[in-house]
CSV table of C-alpha atoms in Angstrom, one decimal:
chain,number,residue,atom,x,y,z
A,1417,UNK,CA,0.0,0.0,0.0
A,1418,UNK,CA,1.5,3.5,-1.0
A,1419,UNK,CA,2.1,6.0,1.7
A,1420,UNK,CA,0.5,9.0,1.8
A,1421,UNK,CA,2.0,12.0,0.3
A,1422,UNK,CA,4.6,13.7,3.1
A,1423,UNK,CA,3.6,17.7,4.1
A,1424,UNK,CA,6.7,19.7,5.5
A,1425,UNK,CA,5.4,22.9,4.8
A,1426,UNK,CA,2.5,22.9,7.7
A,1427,UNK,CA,4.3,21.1,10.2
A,1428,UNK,CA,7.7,23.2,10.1
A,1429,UNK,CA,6.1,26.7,10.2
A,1430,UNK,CA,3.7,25.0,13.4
A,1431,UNK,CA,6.9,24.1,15.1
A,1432,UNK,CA,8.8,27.2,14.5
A,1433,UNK,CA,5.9,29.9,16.0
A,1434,UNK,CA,5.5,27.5,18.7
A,1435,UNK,CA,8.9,26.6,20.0
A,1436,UNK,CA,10.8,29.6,18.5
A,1437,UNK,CA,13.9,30.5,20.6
A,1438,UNK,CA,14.2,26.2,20.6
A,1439,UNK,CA,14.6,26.5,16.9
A,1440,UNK,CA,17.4,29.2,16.8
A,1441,UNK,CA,18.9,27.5,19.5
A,1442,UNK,CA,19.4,24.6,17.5
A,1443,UNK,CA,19.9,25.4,14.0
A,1444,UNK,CA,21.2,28.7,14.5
A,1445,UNK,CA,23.2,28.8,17.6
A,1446,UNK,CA,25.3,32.2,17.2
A,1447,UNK,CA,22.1,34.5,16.4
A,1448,UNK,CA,20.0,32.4,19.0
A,1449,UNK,CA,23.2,33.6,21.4
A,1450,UNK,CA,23.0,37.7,20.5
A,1451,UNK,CA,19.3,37.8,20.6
A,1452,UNK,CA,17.9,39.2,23.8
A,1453,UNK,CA,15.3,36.7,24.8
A,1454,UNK,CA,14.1,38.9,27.9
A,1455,UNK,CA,12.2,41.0,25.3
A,1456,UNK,CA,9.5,39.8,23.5
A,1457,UNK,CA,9.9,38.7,20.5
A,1458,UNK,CA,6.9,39.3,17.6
A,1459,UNK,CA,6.1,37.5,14.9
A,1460,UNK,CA,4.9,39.6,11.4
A,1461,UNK,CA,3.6,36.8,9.3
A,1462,UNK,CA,0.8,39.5,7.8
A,1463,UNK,CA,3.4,42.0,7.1
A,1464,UNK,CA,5.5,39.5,5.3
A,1465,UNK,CA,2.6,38.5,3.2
A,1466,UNK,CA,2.6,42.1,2.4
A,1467,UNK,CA,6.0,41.8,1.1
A,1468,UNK,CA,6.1,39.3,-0.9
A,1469,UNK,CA,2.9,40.8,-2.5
A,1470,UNK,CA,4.3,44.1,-3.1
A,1471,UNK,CA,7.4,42.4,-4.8
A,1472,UNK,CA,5.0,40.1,-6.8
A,1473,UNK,CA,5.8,36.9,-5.7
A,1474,UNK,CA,2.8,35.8,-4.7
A,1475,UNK,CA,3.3,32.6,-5.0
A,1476,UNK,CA,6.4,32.0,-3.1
A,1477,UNK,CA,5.5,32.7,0.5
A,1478,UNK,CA,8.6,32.5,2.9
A,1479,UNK,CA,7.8,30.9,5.9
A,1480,UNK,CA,8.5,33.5,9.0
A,1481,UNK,CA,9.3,37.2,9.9
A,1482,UNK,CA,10.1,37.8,13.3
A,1483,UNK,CA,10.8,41.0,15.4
A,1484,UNK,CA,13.4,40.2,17.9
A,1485,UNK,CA,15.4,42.6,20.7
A,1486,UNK,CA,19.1,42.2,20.2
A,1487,UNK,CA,22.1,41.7,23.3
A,1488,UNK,CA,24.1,44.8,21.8
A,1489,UNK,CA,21.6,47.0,21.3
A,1490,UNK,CA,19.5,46.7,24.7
A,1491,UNK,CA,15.8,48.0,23.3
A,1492,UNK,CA,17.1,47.9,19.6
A,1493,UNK,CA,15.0,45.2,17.5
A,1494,UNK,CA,15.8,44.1,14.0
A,1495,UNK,CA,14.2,41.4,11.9
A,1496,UNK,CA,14.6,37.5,11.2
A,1497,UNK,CA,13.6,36.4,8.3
A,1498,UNK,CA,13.4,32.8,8.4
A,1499,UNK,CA,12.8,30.1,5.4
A,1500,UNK,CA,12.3,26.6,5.5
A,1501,UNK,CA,12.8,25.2,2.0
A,1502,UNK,CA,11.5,21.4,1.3
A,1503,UNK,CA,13.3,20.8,-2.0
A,1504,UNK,CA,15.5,22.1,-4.4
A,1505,UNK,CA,14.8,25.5,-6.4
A,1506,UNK,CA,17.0,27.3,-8.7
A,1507,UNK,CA,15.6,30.5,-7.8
A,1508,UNK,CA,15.5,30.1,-4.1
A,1509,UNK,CA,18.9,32.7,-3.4
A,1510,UNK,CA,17.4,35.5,-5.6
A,1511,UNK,CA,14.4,34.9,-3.6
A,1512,UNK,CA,15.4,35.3,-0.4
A,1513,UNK,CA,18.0,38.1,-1.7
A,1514,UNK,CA,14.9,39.5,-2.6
A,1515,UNK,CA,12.8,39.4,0.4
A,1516,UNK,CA,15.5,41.1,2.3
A,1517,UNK,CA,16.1,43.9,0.4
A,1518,UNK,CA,12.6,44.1,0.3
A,1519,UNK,CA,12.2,44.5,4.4
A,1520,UNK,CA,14.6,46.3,4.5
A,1521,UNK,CA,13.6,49.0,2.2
A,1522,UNK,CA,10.0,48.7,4.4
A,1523,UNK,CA,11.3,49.1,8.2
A,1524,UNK,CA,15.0,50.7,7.7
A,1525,UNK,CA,15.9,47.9,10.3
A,1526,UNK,CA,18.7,45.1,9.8
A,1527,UNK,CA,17.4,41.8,8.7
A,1528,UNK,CA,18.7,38.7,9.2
A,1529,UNK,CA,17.6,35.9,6.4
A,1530,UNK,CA,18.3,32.4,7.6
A,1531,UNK,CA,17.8,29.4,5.6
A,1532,UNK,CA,16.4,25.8,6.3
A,1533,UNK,CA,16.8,23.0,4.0
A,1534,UNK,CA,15.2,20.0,4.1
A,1535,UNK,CA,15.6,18.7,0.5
A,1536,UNK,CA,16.7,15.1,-0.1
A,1537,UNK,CA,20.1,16.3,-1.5
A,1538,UNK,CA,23.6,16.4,-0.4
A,1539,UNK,CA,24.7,18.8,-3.1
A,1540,UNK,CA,22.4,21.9,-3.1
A,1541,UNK,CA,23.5,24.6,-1.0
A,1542,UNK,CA,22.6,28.2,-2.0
A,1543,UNK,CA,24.5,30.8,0.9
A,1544,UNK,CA,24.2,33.7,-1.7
A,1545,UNK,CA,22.9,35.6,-4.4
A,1546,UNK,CA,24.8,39.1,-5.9
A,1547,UNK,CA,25.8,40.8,-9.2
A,1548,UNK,CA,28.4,43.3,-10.8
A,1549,UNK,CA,27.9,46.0,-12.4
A,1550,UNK,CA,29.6,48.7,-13.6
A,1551,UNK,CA,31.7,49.0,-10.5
A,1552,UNK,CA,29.0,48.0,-8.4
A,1553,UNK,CA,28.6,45.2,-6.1
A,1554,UNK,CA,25.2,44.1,-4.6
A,1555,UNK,CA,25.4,41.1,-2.4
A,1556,UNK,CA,23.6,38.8,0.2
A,1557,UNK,CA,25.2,36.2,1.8
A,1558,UNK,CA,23.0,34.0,4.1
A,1559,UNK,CA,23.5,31.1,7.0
A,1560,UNK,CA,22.4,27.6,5.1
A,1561,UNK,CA,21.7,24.7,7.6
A,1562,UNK,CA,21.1,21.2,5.7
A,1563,UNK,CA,18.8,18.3,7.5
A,1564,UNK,CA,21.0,16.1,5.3
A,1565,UNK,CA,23.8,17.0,7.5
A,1566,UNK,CA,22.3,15.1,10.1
A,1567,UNK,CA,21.1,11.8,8.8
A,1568,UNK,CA,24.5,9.6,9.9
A,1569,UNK,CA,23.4,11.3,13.9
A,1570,UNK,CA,19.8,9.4,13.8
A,1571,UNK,CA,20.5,8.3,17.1
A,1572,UNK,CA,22.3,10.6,18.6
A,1573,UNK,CA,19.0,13.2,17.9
A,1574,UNK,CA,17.0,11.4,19.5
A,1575,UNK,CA,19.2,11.7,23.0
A,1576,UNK,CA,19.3,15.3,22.1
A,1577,UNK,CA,17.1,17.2,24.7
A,1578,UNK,CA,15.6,20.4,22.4
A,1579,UNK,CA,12.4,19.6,20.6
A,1580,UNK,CA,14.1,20.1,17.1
A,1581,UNK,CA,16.3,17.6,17.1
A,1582,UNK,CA,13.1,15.1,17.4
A,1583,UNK,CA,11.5,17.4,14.7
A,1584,UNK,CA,14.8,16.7,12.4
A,1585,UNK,CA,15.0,13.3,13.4
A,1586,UNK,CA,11.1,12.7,12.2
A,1587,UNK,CA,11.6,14.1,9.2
A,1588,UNK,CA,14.8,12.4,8.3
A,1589,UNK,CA,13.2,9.4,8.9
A,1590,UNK,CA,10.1,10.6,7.2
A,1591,UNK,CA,12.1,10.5,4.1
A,1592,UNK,CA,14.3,7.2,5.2
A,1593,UNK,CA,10.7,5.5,5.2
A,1594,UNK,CA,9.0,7.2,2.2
A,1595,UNK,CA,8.7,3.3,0.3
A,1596,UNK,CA,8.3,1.1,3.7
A,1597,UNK,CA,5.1,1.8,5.8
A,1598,UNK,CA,6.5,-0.8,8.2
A,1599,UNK,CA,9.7,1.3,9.2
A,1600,UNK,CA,7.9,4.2,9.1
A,1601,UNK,CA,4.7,3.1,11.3
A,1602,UNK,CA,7.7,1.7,13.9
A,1603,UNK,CA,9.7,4.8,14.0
A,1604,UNK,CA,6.9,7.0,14.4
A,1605,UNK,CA,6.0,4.7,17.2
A,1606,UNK,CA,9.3,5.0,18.9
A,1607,UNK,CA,9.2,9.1,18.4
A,1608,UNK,CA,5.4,9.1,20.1
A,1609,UNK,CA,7.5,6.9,23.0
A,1610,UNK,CA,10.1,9.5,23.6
A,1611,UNK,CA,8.2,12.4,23.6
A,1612,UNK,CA,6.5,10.7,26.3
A,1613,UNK,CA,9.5,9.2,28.3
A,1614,UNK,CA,10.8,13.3,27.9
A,1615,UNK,CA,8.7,14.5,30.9
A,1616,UNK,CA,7.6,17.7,29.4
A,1617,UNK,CA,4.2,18.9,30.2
A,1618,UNK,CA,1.3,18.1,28.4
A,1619,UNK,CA,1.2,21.2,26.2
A,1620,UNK,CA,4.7,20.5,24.7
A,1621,UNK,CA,3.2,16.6,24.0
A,1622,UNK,CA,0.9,17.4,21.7
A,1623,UNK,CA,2.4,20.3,20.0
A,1624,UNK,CA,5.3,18.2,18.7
A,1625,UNK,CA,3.4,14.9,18.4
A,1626,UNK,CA,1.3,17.2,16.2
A,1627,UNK,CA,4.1,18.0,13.8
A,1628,UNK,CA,5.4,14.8,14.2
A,1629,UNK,CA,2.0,13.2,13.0
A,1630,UNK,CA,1.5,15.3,10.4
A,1631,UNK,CA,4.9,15.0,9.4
A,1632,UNK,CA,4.6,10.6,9.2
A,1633,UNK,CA,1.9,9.8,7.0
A,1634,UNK,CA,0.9,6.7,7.6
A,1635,UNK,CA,-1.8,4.3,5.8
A,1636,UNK,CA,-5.3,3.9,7.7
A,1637,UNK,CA,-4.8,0.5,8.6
A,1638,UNK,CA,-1.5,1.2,10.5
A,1639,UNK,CA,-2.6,5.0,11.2
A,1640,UNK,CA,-5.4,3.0,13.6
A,1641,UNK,CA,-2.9,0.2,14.7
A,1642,UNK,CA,-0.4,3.5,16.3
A,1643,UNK,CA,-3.5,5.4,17.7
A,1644,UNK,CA,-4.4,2.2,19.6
A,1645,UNK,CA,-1.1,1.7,20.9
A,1646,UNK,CA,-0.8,5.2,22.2
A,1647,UNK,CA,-3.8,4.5,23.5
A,1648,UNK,CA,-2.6,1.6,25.3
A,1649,UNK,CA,0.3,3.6,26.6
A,1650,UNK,CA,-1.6,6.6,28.0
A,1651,UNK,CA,-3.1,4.1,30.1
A,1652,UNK,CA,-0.4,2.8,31.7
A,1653,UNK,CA,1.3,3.9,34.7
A,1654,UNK,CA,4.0,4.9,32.6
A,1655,UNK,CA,2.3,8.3,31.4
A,1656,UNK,CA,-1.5,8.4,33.4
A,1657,UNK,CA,-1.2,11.9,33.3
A,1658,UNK,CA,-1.6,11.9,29.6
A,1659,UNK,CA,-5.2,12.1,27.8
A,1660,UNK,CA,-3.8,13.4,24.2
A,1661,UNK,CA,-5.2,11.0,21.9
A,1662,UNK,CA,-8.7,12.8,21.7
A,1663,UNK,CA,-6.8,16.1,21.6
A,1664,UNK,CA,-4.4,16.0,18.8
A,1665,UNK,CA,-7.3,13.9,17.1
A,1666,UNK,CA,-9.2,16.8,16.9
A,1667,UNK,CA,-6.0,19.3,15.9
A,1668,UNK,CA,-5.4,17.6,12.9
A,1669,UNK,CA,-9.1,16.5,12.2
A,1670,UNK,CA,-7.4,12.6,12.0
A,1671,UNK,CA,-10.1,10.6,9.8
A,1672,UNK,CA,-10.2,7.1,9.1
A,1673,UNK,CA,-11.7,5.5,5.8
A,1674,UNK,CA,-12.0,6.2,2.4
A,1675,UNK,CA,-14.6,9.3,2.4
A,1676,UNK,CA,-13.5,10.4,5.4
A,1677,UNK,CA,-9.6,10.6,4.3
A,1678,UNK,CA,-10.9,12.5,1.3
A,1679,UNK,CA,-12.5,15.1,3.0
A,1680,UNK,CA,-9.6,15.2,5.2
A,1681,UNK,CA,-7.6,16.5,2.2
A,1682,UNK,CA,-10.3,19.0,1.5
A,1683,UNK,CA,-9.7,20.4,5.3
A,1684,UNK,CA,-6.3,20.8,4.5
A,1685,UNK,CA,-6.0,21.7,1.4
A,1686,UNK,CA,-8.5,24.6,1.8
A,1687,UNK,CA,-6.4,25.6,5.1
A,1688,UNK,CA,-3.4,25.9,2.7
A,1689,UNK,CA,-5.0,28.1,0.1
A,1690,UNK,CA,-6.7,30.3,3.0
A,1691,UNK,CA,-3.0,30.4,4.2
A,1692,UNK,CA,-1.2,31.5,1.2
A,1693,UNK,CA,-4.2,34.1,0.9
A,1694,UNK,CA,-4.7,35.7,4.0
A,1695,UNK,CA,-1.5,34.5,6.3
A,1696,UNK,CA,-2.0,32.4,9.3
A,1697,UNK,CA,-5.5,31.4,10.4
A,1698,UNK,CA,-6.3,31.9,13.9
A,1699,UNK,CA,-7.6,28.9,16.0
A,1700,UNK,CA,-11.1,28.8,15.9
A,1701,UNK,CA,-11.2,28.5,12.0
A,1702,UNK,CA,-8.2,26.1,12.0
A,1703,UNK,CA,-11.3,24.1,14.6
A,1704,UNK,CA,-14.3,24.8,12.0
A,1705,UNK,CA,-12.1,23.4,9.0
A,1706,UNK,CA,-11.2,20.2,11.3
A,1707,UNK,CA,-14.8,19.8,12.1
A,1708,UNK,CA,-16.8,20.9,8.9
A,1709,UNK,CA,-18.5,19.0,6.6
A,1710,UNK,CA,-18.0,17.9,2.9
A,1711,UNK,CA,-21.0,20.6,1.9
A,1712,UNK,CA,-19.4,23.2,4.4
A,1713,UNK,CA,-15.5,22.7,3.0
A,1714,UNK,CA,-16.7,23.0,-0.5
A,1715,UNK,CA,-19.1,26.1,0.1
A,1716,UNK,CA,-15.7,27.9,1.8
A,1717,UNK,CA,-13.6,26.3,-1.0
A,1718,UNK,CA,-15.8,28.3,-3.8
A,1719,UNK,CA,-16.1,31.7,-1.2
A,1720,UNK,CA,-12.1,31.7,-1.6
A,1721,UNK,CA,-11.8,32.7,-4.7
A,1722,UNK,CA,-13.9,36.3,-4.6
A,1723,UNK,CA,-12.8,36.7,-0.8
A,1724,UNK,CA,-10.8,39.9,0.1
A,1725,UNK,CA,-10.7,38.8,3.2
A,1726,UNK,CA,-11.0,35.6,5.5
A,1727,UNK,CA,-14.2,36.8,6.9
A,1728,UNK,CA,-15.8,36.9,3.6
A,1729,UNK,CA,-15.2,33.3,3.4
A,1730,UNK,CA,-16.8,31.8,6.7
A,1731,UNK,CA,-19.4,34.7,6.9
């Protein structure tokens, strides 16, 4: 039986606004070290949106703009600009050369593009884009961290105490798996384990077994077969304080069975074009796609496309 197609794109940007400082901690360990995390940090996924629209690249949404306070500059903030890319692109070093010119030219403030890959590749790794001209110079040079990097340290992620390297270690097994549902329905069952075994409150639980379940598609008949041994576990004295199974059920609107898997892919698909349209959707419509019917998600699916804004779709 073929495995379901794999999503990075929800699942990545879910982990980065939730678990933020975690992720630059991680990946990018010298910014995460002159940011000043006693101020708040903010995110500007709207104003990005605005960005990329005013440089007409609609299409090609980067993933986060954040406003952070930096060590140097006590009340000074400046901007991270921060793109996850899932596979290779010839134009993805222009792009984000474009992007930050394009803040910049918007706040006057210092941005900082950083760059995710989690392509299949070993090769590909774009750290610039520039031209000459004339005597003139125009560069940007960018940070590049590779998931590939890390697929010989399997193991050693997994004894790795921040929340990314569990992230990284799903999705390299994610793609380690993408042709045996066997491996993949056992790792995925050893990830739900650890999260567990971690101690971390309940919250933190289901936020990353939410990514990680998006993350490792799984057919029904072993989707079912994991959900029962979580289950299973939950109920033992191991982890009684856990009751997440219903919860992250609901999050990510898990259906099993034919019809109900296809209008599964109409909840999320719809999510993804409301996303690309009108930025981030807040919780309770993330809960009325989860919930909605076939008739609903195909009323909303048709609203999209004379909506000028999400209210116009859900009324």
């Amino acid at each position: 039986m073929p495995l379901p197609i794999d999503a990075y794109d929800t699942p990545w940007k879910e982990a980065v606004s939730r678990y933020f400082p975690e992720f630059m901690a991680f990946y990018f360990s010298d910014a995460h070290a002159a940011i000043d995390w006693g101020q708040p940090y903010i995110f500007l996924d709207k104003e990005l949106a605005q960005v990329v629209q005013d440089a007409e690249l609609g299409k090609r949404l980067a993933d986060q703009l954040v406003q952070v306070a930096t060590l140097s500059g006590g009340q000074e903030w400046v901007l991270v600009h921060i793109e996850v890319q899932g596979g290779r692109d010839s134009g993805f070093a222009e792009r984000i050369f474009t992007y930050n010119y394009r803040l910049y030219d918007r706040y006057r403030r210092p941005v900082a593009s950083l760059a995710l890959l989690a392509d299949k590749g070993a090769k590909w790794r774009p750290t610039g884009f520039g031209y000459r001209l004339f005597g003139c110079a125009m560069r940007l040079d960018f940070p590049v961290v590779k998931l590939s990097d890390y697929a010989g340290r399997i193991e050693e992620l997994l004894l790795d105490p921040n929340p990314f390297a569990l992230v990284t270690a799903a999705h390299l097994l994610t793609q380690k798996s993408r042709r045996d549902t066997t491996a993949r329905g056992a790792a995925k069952w050893r990830l739900a384990r650890l999260l567990y075994q971690r101690n971390w409150d309940k919250q933190r639980i289901i936020d990353l077994f939410s990514v990680i379940d998006w993350m490792m598609r799984l057919p029904a008949d072993l989707e079912a077969e994991l959900w029962r041994d979580i289950q299973e576990w939950e109920r033992s004295d191991t982890m009684p304080y856990v009751t997440s199974v219903e919860r992250i059920g609901l999050e990510r609107g898990l259906k099993l069975g034919r019809e109900e898997g296809r209008q599964e892919g109409q909840s999320l698909l719809l999510a993804r074009q409301l996303t690309k349209r009108f930025g981030p959707l807040p919780e309770h419509i993330q809960q009325r796609l989860a919930q909605a019917s076939a008739v609903q998600l195909e009323m909303w699916a048709e609203a999209v496309l004379d909506a000028s804004k999400l209210s116009d779709v859900f009324g």
